[in-house]
Coordinates of C-alpha atoms in Angstrom, one line a residue:
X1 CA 0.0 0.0 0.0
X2 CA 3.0 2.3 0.0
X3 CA 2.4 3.7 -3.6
X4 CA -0.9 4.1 -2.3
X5 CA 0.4 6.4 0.5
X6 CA 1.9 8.0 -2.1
X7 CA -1.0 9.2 -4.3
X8 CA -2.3 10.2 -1.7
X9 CA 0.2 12.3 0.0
X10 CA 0.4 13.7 -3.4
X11 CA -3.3 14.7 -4.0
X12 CA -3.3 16.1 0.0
X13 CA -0.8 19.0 -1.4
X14 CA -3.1 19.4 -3.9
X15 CA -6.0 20.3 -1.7
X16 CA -4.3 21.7 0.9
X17 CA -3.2 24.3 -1.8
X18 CA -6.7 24.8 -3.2
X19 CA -7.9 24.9 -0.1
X20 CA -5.1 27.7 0.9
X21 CA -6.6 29.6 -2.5
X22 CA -9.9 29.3 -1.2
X23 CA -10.5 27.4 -4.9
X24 CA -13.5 25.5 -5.4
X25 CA -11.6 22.7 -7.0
X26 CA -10.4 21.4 -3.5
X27 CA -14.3 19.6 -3.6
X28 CA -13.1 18.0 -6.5
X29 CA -9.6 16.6 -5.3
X30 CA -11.5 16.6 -1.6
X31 CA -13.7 13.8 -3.4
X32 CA -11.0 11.9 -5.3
X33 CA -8.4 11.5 -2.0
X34 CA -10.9 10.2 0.2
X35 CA -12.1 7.6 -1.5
X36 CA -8.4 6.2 -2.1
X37 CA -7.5 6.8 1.6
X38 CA -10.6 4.1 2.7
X39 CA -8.5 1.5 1.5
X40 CA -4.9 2.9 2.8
X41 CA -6.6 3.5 6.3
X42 CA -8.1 0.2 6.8
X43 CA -5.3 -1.6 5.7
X44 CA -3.3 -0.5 8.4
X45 CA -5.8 0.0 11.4
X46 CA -6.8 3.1 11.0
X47 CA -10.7 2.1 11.2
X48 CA -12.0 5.2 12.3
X49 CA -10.1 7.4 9.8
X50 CA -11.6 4.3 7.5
X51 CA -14.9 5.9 8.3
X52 CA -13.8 9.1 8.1
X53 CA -12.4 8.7 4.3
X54 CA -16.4 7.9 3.8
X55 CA -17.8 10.9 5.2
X56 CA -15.0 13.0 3.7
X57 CA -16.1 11.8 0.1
X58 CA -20.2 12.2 0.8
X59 CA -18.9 16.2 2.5
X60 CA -16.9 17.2 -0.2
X61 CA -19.8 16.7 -2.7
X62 CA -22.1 19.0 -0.1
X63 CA -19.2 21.4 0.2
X64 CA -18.8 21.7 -4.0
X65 CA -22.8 22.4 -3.6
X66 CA -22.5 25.4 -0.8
X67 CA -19.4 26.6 -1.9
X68 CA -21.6 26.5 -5.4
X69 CA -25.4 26.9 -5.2
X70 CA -25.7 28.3 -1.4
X71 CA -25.5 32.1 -0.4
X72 CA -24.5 33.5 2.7
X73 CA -26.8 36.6 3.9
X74 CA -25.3 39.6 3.0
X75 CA -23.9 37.5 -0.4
X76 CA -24.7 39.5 -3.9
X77 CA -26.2 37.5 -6.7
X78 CA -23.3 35.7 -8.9
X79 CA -20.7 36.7 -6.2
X80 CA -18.6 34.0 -4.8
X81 CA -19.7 32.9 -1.2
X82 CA -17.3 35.2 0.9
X83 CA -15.0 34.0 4.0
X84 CA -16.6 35.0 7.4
X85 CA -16.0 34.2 10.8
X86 CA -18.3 31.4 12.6
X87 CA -21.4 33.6 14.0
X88 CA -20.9 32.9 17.9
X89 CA -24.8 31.5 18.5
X90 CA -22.9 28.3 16.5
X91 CA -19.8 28.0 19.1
X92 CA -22.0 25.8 21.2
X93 CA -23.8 23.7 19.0
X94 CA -20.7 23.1 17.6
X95 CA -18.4 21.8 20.8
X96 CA -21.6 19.6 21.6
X97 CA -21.9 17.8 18.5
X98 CA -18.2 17.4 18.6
X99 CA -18.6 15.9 22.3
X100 CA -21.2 13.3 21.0
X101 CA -19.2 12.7 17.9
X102 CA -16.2 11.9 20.1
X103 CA -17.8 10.1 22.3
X104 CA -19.8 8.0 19.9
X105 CA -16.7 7.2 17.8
X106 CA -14.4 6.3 20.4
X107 CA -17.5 3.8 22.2
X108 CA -17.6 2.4 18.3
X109 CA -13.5 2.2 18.1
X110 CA -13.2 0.5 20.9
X111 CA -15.8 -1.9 21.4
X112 CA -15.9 -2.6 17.8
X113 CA -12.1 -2.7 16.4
X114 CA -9.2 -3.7 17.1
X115 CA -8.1 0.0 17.1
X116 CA -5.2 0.3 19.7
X117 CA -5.2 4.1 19.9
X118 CA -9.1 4.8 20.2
X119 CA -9.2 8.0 21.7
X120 CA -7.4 10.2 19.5
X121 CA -8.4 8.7 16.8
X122 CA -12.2 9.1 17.4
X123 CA -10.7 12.7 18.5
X124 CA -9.4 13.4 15.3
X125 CA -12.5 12.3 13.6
X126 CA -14.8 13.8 15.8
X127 CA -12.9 17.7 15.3
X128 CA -13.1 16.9 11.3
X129 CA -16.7 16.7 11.4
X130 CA -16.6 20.2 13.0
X131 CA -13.5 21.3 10.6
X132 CA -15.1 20.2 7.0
X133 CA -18.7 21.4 8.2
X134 CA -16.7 24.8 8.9
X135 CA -15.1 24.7 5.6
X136 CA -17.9 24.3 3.5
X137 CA -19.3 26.9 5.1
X138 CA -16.4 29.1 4.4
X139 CA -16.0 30.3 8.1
X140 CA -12.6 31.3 8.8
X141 CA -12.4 29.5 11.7
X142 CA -11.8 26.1 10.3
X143 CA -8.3 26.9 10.2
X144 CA -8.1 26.5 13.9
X145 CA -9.9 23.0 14.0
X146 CA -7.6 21.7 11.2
X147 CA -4.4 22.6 13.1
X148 CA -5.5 20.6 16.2
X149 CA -6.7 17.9 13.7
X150 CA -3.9 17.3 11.9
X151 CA -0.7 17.6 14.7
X152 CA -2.8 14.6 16.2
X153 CA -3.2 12.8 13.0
X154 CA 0.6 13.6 12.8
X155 CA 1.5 12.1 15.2
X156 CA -1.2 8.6 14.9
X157 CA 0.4 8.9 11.6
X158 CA 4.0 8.3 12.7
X159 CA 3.1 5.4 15.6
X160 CA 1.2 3.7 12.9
X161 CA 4.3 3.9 10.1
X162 CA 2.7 6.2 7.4
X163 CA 6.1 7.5 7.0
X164 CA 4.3 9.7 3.9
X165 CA 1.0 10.7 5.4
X166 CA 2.8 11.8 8.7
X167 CA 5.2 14.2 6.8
X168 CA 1.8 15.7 5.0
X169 CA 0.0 16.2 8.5
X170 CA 2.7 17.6 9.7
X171 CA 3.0 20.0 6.6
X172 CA -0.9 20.6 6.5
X173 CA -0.2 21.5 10.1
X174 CA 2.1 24.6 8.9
X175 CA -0.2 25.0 5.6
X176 CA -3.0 25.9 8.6
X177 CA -1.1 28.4 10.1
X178 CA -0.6 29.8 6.8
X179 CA -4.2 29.4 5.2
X180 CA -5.9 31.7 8.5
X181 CA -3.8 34.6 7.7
X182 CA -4.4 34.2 3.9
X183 CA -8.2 33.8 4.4
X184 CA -7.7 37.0 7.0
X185 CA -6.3 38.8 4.4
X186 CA -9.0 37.4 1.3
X187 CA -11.7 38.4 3.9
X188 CA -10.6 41.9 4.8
X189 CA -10.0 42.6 1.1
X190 CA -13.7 41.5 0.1

């Protein structure tokens, strides 16, 4: 599965650079990666960034739809959905379905799999939810979930010897950083 690790690695750059752009394209690589990493994930363990690879496919085709079709409230007809921070009546919503999520995912992990690192995995899951939802949303503050998101996955990365995937989380980890002050800058411009 090495080559596979590979391709994937690869097409991650891809989106992460899209995604960095704020180019709608990332749905379309964001639907293509996914689907490859099921089978890379699984192989090696990984069944709850298995699952993940599932709903990561199905949310990239709703994110091409919003970032598409959807408008935001103060959006002008044939304008491009605009960055914006996360209105605050969605902070707690948000850290609650993100405690379920957790919850429910590790309970599955671990009761379910042979998963030996339950907990963060079903962590890292769990924040994605919250991350991709945030994205497709195009609320600045999904850079913050993906930073926490991927130094863990990093790090499962490197204890499960995905030499290639750990060296991307780690990357996407400084990509992150870099992508909030882009999308700071994109939004103050529009």
């Amino acid at each position: 599965m090495a080559y596979l690790d590979i391709i994937t690695t690869l097409l991650g750059l891809v989106y992460i650079w899209l995604e960095y752009r704020a180019s709608i394209m990332l749905w379309l690589v964001g639907i293509v990666m996914p689907a490859l990493d099921i089978f890379l994930y699984w192989s090696h363990g990984l069944y709850g960034d298995a699952a993940m690879a599932v709903y990561y496919t199905v949310a990239a085709i709703y994110g091409w739809i919003v970032w598409k079709f959807c408008k935001k409230h103060d959006q002008k007809e044939g304008e491009q959905m605009p960055i914006t921070h996360m209105p605050r009546r969605l902070y707690v919503p948000a850290l609650l379905f993100f405690l379920v999520a957790w919850v429910a995912t590790w309970f599955v992990l671990s009761h379910y799999t042979n998963s030996n690192i339950p907990v963060l995995d079903a962590f890292t899951n769990a924040l994605s939810f919250v991350g991709l939802w945030t994205l497709a949303r195009k609320y600045i503050e999904q850079w913050f979930f993906w930073i926490l998101v991927d130094a863990v996955s990093c790090f499962l990365y490197i204890i499960k010897d995905l030499p290639f995937k750990a060296s991307l989380y780690g990357l996407y980890v400084v990509i992150a950083v870099m992508g909030y002050f882009k999308w700071k800058k994109m939004m103050k411009q529009a």
